[in-house]
Coordinates of C-alpha atoms in Angstrom, one line a residue:
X33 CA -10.0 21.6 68.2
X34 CA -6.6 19.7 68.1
X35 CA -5.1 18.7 71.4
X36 CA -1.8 20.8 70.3
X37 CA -4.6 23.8 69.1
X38 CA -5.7 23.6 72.7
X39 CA -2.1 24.1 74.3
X40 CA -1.4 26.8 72.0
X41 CA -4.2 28.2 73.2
X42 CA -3.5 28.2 76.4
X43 CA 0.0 28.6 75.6
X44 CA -1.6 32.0 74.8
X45 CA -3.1 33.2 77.9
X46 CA 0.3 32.8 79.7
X47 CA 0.5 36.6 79.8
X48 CA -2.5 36.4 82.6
X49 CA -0.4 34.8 85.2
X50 CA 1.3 36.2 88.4
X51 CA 3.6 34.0 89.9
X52 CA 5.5 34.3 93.2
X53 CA 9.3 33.0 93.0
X54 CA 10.8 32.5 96.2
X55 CA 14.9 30.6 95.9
X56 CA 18.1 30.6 95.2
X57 CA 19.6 32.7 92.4
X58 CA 22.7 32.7 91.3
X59 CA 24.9 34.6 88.1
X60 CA 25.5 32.1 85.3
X61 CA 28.6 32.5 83.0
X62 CA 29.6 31.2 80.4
X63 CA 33.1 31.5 78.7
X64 CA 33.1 30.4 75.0
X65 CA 36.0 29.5 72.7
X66 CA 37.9 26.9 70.5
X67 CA 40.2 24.2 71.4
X68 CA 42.6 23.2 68.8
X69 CA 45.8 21.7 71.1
X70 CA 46.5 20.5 74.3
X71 CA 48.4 22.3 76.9
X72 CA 52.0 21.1 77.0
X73 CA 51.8 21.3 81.0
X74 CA 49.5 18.6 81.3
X75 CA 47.0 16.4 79.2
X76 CA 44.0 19.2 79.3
X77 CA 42.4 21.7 76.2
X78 CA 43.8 25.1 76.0
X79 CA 40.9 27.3 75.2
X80 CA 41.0 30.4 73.1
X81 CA 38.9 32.2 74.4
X82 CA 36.7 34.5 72.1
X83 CA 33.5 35.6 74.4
X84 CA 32.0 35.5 77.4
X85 CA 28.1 36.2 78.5
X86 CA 26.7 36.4 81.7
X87 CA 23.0 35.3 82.6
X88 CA 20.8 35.1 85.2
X89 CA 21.1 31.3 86.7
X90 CA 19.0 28.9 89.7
X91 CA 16.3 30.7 90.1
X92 CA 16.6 33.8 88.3
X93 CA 16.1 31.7 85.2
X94 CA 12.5 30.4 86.3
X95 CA 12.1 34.1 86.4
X96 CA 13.8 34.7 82.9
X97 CA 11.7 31.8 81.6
X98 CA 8.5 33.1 83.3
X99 CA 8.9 36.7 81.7
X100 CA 9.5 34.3 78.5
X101 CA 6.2 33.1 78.7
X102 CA 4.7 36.3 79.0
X103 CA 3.8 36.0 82.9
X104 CA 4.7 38.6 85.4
X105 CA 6.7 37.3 88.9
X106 CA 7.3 38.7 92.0
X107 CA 11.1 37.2 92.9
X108 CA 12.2 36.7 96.3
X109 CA 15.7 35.9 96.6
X110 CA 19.4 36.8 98.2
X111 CA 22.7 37.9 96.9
X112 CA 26.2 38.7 98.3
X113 CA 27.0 42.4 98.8
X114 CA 29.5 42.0 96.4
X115 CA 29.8 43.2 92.4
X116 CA 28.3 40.0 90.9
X117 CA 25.4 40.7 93.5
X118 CA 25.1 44.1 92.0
X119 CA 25.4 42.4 88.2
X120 CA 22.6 40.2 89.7
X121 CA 20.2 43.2 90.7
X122 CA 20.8 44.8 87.2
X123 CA 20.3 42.0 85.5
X124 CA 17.0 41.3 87.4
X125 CA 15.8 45.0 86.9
X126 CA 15.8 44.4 83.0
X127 CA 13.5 42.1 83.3
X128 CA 10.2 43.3 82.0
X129 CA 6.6 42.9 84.4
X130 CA 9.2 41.8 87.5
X131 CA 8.7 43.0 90.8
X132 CA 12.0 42.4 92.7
X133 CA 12.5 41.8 97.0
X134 CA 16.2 41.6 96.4
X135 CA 17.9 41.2 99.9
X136 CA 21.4 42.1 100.2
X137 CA 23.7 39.8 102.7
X138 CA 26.7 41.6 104.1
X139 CA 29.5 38.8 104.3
X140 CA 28.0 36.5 101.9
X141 CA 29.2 35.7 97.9
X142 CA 27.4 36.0 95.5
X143 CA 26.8 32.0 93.6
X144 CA 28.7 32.2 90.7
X145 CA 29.0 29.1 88.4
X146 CA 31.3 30.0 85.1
X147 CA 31.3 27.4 82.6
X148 CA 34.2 27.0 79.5
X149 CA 32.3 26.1 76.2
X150 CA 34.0 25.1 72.9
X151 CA 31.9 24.4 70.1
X152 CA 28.9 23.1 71.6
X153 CA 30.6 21.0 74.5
X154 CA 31.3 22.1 78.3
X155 CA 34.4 21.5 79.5
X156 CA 34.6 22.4 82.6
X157 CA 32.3 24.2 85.4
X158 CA 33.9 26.4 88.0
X159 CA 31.7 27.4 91.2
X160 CA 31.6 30.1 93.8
X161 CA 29.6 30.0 96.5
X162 CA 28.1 30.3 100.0
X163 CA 26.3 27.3 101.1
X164 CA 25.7 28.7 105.1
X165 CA 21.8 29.6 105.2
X166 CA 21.1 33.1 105.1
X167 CA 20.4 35.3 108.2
X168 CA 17.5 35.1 109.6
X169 CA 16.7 38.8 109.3
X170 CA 17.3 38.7 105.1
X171 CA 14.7 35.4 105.6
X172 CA 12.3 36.8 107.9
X173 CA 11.4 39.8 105.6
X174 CA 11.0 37.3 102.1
X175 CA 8.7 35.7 104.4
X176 CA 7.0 39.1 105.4
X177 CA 6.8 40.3 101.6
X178 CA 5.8 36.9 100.9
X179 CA 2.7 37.0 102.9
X180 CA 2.0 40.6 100.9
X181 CA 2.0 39.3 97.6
X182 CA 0.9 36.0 98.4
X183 CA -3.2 37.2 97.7
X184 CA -2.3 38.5 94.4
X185 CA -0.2 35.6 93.5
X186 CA -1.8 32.7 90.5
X187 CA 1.1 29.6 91.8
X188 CA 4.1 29.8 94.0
X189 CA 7.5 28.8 93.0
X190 CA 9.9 27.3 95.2
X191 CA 13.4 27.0 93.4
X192 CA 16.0 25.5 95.7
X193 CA 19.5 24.8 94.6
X194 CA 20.6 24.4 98.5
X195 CA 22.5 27.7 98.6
X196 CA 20.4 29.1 101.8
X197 CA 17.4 31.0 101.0
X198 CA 15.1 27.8 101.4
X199 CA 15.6 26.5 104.6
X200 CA 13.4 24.1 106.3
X201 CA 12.3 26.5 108.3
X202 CA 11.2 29.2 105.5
X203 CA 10.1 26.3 102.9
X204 CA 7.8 25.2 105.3
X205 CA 5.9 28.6 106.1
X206 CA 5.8 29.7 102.5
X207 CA 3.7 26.4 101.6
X208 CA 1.9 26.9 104.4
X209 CA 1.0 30.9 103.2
X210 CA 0.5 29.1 99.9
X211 CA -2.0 26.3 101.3
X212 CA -4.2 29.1 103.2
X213 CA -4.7 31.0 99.8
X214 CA -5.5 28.9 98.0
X215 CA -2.0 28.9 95.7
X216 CA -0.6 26.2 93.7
X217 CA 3.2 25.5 94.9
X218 CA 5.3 24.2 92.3
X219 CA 8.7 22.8 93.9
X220 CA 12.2 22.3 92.4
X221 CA 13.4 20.1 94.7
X222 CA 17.1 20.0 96.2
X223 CA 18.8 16.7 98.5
X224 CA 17.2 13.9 99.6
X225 CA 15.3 15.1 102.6
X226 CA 11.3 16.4 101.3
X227 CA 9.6 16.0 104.6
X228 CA 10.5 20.3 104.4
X229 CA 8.1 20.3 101.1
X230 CA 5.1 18.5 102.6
X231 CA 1.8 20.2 101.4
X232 CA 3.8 20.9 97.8
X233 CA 1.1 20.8 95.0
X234 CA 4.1 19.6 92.7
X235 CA 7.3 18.3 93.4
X236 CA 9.6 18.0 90.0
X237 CA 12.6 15.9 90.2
X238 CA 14.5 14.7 87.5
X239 CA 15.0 10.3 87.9
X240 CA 18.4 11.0 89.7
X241 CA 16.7 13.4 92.4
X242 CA 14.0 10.8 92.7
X243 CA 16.2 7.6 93.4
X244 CA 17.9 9.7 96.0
X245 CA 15.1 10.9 97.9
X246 CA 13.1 8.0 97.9
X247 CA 16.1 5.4 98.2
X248 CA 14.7 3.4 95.2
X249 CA 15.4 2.6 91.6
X250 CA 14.0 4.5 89.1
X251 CA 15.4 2.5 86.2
X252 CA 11.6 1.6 84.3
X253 CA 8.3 3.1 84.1
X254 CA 7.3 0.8 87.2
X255 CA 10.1 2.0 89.3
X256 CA 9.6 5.4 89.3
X257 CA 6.4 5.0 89.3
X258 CA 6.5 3.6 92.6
X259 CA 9.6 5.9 94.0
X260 CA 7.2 8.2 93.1
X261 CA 4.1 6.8 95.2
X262 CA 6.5 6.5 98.4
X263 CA 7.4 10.2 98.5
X264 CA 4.2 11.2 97.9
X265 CA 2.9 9.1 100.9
X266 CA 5.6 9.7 103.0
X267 CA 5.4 13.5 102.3
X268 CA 2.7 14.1 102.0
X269 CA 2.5 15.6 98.3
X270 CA -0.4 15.9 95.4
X271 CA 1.6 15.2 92.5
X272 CA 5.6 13.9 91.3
X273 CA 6.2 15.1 88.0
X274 CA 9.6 13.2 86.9
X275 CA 11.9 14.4 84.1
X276 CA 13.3 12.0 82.4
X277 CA 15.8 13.3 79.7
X278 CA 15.3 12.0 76.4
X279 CA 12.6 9.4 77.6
X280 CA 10.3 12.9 78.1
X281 CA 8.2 12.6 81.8
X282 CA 5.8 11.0 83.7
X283 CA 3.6 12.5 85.6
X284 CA 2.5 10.3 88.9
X285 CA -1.4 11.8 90.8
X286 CA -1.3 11.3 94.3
X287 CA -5.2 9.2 92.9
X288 CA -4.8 8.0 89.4
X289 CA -2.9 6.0 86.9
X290 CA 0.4 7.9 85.9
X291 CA 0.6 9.9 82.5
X292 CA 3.8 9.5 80.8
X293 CA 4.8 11.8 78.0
X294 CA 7.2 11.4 75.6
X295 CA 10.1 13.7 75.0
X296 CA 9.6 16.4 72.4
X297 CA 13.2 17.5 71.7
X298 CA 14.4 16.7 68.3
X299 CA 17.7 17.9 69.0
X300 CA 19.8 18.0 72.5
X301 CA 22.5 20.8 72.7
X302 CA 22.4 21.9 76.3
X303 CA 20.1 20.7 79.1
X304 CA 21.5 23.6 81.7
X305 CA 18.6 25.3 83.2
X306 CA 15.7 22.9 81.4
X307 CA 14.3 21.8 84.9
X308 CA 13.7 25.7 85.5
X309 CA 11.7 26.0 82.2
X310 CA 9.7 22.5 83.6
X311 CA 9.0 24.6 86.5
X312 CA 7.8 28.0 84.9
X313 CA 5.9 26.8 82.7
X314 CA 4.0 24.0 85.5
X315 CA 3.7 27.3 87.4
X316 CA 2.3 29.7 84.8
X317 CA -0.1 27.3 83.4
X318 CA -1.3 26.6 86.7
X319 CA -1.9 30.4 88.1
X320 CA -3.9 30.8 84.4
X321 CA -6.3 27.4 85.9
X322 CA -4.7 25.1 83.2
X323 CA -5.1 21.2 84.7
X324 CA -2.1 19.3 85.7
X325 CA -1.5 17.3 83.1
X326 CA -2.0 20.5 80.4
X327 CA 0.4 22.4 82.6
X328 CA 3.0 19.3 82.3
X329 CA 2.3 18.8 78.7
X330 CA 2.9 22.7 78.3
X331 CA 6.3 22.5 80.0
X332 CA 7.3 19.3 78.2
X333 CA 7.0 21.4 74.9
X334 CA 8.8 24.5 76.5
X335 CA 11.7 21.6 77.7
X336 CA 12.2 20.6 73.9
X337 CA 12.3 23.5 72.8
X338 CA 15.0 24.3 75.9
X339 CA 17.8 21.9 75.3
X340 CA 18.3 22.1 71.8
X341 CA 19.8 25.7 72.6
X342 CA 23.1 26.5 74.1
X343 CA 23.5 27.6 77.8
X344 CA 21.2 28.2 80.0
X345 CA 18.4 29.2 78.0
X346 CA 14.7 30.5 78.5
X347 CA 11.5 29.9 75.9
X348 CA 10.1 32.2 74.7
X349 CA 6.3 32.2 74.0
X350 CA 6.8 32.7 70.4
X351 CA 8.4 29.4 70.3
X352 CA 6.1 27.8 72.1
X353 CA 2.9 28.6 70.0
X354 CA 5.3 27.9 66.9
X355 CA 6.4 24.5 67.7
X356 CA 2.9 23.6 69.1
X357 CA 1.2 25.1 65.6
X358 CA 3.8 22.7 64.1
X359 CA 3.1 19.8 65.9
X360 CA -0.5 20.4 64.9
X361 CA 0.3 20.1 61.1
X362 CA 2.6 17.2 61.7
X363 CA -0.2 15.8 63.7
X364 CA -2.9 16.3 60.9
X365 CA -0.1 14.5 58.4
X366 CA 0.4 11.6 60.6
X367 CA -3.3 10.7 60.9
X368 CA -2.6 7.9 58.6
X369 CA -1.4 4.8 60.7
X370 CA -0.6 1.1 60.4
X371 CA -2.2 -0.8 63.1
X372 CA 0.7 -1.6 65.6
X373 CA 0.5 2.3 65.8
X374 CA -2.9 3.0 65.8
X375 CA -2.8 0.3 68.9
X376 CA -0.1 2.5 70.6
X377 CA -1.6 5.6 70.0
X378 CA -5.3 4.9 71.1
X379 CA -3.6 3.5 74.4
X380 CA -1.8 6.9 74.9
X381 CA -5.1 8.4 74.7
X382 CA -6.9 6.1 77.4
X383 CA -4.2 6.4 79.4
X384 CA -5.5 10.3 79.2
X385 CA -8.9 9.2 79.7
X386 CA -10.0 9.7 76.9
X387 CA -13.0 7.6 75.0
X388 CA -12.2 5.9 71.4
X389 CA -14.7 5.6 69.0
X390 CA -14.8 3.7 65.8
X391 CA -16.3 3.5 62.2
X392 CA -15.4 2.3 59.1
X393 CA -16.5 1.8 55.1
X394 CA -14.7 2.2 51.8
X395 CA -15.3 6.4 51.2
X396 CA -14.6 6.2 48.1
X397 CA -16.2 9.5 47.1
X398 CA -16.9 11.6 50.1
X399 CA -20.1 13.4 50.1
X400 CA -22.6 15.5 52.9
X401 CA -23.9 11.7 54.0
X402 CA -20.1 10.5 54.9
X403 CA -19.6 14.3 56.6
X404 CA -22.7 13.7 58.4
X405 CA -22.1 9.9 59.9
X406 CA -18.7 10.9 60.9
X407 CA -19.6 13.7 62.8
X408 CA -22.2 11.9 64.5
X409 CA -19.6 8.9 65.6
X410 CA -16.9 12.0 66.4
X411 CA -20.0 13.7 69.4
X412 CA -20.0 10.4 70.7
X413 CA -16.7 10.0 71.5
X414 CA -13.0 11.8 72.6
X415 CA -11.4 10.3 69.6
X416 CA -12.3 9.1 66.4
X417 CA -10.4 5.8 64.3
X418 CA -12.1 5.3 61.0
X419 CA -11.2 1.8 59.6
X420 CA -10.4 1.9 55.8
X421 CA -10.7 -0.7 53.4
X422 CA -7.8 -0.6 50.9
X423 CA -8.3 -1.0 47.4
X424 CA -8.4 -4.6 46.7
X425 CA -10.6 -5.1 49.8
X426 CA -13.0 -2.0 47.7
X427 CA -12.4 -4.2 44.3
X428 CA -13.9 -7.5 46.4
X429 CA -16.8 -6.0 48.0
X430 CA -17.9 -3.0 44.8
X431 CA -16.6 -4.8 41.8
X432 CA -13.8 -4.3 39.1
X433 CA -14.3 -0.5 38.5
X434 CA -14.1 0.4 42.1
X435 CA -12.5 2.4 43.9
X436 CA -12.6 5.5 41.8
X437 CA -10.2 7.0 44.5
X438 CA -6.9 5.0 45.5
X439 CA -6.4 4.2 49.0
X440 CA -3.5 7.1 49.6
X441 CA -6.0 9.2 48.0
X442 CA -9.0 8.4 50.6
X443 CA -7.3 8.5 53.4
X444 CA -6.1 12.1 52.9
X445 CA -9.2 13.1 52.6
X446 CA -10.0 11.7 55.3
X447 CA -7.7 12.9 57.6
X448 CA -8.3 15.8 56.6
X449 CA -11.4 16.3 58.5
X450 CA -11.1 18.0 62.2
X451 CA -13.8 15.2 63.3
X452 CA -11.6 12.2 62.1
X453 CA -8.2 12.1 64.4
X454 CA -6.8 8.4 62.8
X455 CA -7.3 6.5 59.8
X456 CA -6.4 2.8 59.4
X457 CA -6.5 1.4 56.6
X458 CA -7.4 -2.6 56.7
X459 CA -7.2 -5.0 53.5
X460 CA -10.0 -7.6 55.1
X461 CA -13.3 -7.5 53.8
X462 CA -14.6 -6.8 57.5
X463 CA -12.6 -4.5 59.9
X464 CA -13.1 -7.6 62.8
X465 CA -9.7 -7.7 63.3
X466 CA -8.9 -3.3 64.0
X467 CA -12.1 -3.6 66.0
X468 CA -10.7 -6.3 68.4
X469 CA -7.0 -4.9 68.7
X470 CA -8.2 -0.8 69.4
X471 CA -11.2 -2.2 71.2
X472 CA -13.1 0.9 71.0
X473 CA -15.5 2.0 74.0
X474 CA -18.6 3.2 70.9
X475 CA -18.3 1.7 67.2
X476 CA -20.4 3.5 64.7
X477 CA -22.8 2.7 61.6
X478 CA -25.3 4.3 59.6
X479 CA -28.9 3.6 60.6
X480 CA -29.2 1.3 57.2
X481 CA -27.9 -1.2 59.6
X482 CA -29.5 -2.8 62.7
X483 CA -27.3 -3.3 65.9
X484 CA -27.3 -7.0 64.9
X485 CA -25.9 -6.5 61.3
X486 CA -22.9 -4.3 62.7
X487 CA -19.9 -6.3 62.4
X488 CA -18.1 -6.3 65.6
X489 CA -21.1 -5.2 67.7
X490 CA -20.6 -8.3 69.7
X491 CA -17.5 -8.4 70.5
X492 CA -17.6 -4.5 71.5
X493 CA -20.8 -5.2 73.6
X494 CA -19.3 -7.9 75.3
X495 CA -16.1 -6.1 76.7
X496 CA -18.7 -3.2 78.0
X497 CA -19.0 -0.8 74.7
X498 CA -21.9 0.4 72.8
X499 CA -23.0 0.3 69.2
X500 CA -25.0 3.6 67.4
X501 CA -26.2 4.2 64.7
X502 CA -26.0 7.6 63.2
X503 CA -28.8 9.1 61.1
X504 CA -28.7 9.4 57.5
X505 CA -28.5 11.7 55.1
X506 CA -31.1 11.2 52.3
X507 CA -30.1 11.4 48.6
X508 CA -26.6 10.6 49.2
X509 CA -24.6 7.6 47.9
X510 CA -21.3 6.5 45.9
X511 CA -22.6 4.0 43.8
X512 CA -25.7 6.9 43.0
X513 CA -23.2 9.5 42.3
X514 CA -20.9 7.2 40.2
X515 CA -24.1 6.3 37.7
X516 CA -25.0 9.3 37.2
X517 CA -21.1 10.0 36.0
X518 CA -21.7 7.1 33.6
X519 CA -25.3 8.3 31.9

């Protein structure tokens, strides 16, 4: 199975979450139209209007994005008694496999935040809002319904914009009603205080709401890196996981090298509301038992898909499997790489911790004794290079008739094969020179050789590697095969 096979598998099982969402929701507008002058009043756009749609927004889209994905969500959250409050509550009641503890604040506005769209460029945002805390009584009975639903709960959102349902006070009991179940907390966070999220299993800033809470740089992989590492020992967290725009995330253990994952969007229309997909998707995958860095590689699919739609969007699980069933194919086409690459990508998969392996020969026609070697090397190993010679390096080493097959041609059949994951192709007689840039942890030959006849088996033994070789397959052979052709 395929790395991206894997996350559409779990992608999948989405539908078996339950997640608890506890923050600040507010009604998103958006007012779309075309500019074609400027006012004569002043230098600004006049904008003829010619629709306007109204969403859920804050937290309300981690909920829209978790009913996206298929999970069900208990949301706890506050709005004005006022009609956008009321357009709030109808909007959450359409929401399918969403349990609502909607509390309604006498006094207090609704969060509105309208934004004017022409084409597909904002021009301005306008808010409304309350930013006083919430009474305590509104807060003291999300915390009472909290502690009901927490036992039933798979992760624990916390989605705070600073608009008063997440005070110190009430952040700090849910994660501790979180930590005694045995829940998951995932943690949008807000300001540049997050002593009030200590215990978080997950805080995920974006590199501005990193600089400012941990009063460093965040400029290069090192910096945040080590931003990272402060707020983590200072507050006590498991894990940072840092969006990063069109440079895709890193993802920084509390133990552990970081994991940084390039950004998957192919095109960038909107980025409202992608941190609340990030944080849906973390959640979800984590209340199914997905692994961190699955979760984060989830959710950095789900961003891609995000942004390159208009407003503040949600993904939908359909999209998900689709682009990750793409990828796959893409992946399976782009087996084929030149060195330089090959280097990059086997480094990408140690940083994973993931073992390389590595074999090579000429494959000119593949038969059941190639199958067989390579997946012997492929049980041995995470990943599997296979060293090619090209054709002239063939034409050296078998003579003028040889290869039957043209390089292009063996290397697609090659990567073909679910046990092969990279093919290399190297116009050397010996492959000395792949083996010592991809250093691989196991490097592979038939059992025709001896350990001391492998080339490369030195220099792999001496970095801490081993040599096999893999059992044979009798009655098998290219140059066999090709005579009997000839008779």
């Amino acid at each position: 199975m395929t790395d991206q096979s894997a996350l559409a598998a779990r992608a999948a099982a989405l539908s078996a979450a339950t997640v608890l969402c506890a923050g600040d929701v507010m009604l998103d507008r958006f007012v779309y139209g075309d500019v074609d002058r400027i006012s004569p009043e002043g230098p600004i756009p006049v904008l003829r209007i010619r629709r306007e749609v109204a969403m859920l927004g804050g937290a309300g889209n981690v909920v829209r994005n978790l009913v996206g994905l298929g999970a069900a969500a208990t949301f706890l959250t506050c709005v004005g008694d006022d009609a956008p409050g009321r357009e709030v509550a109808t909007l959450i009641d359409a929401l399918p496999r969403v349990d609502p503890v909607l509390q309604v604040a006498r006094g207090r506005q609704t969060t509105i935040k309208t934004r004017f769209v022409a084409g597909n460029q904002q021009l301005l945002r306008a808010d409304e809002e309350t930013l006083a805390p919430v009474a305590d009584l509104s807060l003291d009975r999300l915390l009472a319904a909290a502690g009901e639903q927490m036992a039933q709960a798979g992760a624990l959102v916390l989605s705070d914009y600073g608009k008063g349902v997440l005070p110190a006070r009430v952040t700090a009991a849910l994660i501790t009603l979180a930590r005694e179940a045995g829940v998951p907390v995932v943690v949008d966070p807000k300001g540049a205080d997050w002593d009030r999220y200590r215990g978080a299993t997950v805080v995920t800033p974006n590199r501005k709401e990193l600089a400012e809470a941990a009063g460093l740089p965040t400029g290069t992989d090192a910096e945040i890196e080590a931003a990272a590492r402060r707020l983590i020992e200072r507050c006590g967290l498991d894990i940072i996981l840092v969006t990063r725009s069109q440079e895709g995330m890193t993802l920084v253990p509390r133990d552990g090298a970081p994991t940084h994952l390039p950004a998957q969007a192919r095109e960038v229309y909107d980025v409202s509301g992608a941190g609340d997909t990030v944080v849906a998707t973390v959640a979800a995958a984590l209340a199914c038992g997905a692994p961190l860095v699955e979760a984060a590689r989830l959710a950095n699919v789900a961003a891609g898909i995000v942004v390159g739609k208009v407003g503040t969007a949600a993904v939908h699980v359909d999209e998900l499997l689709h682009t990750l069933r793409r990828q796959d194919l893409e992946e399976d086409e782009a087996k084929v790489l030149p060195l330089p690459a090959a280097a990059e990508k086997v480094a990408q998969w140690r940083a994973r911790g993931l073992s390389v392996g590595f074999t090579n020969g000429c494959f000119d026609l593949l038969h059941p004794g190639h199958v067989s070697l390579l997946a012997q090397a492929k049980a041995a190993c995470d990943r599997l290079v296979v060293g090619l010679n090209s054709d002239a390096s063939v034409k050296r080493l078998k003579g003028e008739t040889r290869p039957v097959q043209s390089e292009a041609a063996r290397a697609t059949v090659l990567g073909s094969l679910a046990s092969v994951d990279m093919v290399v192709i190297f116009g050397e007689d010996t492959p000395l020179e792949l083996i010592r840039t991809l250093r691989p942890d196991v490097l592979v030959k038939g059992a025709d050789y001896t350990i001391a006849t492998v080339v490369g088996a030195d220099i792999v033994q001496a970095y801490g590697g081993r040599v096999m070789l893999a059992a044979l397959e009798d009655g098998f052979s290219t140059t066999a095969t090709i005579a009997r052709m000839n008779r």
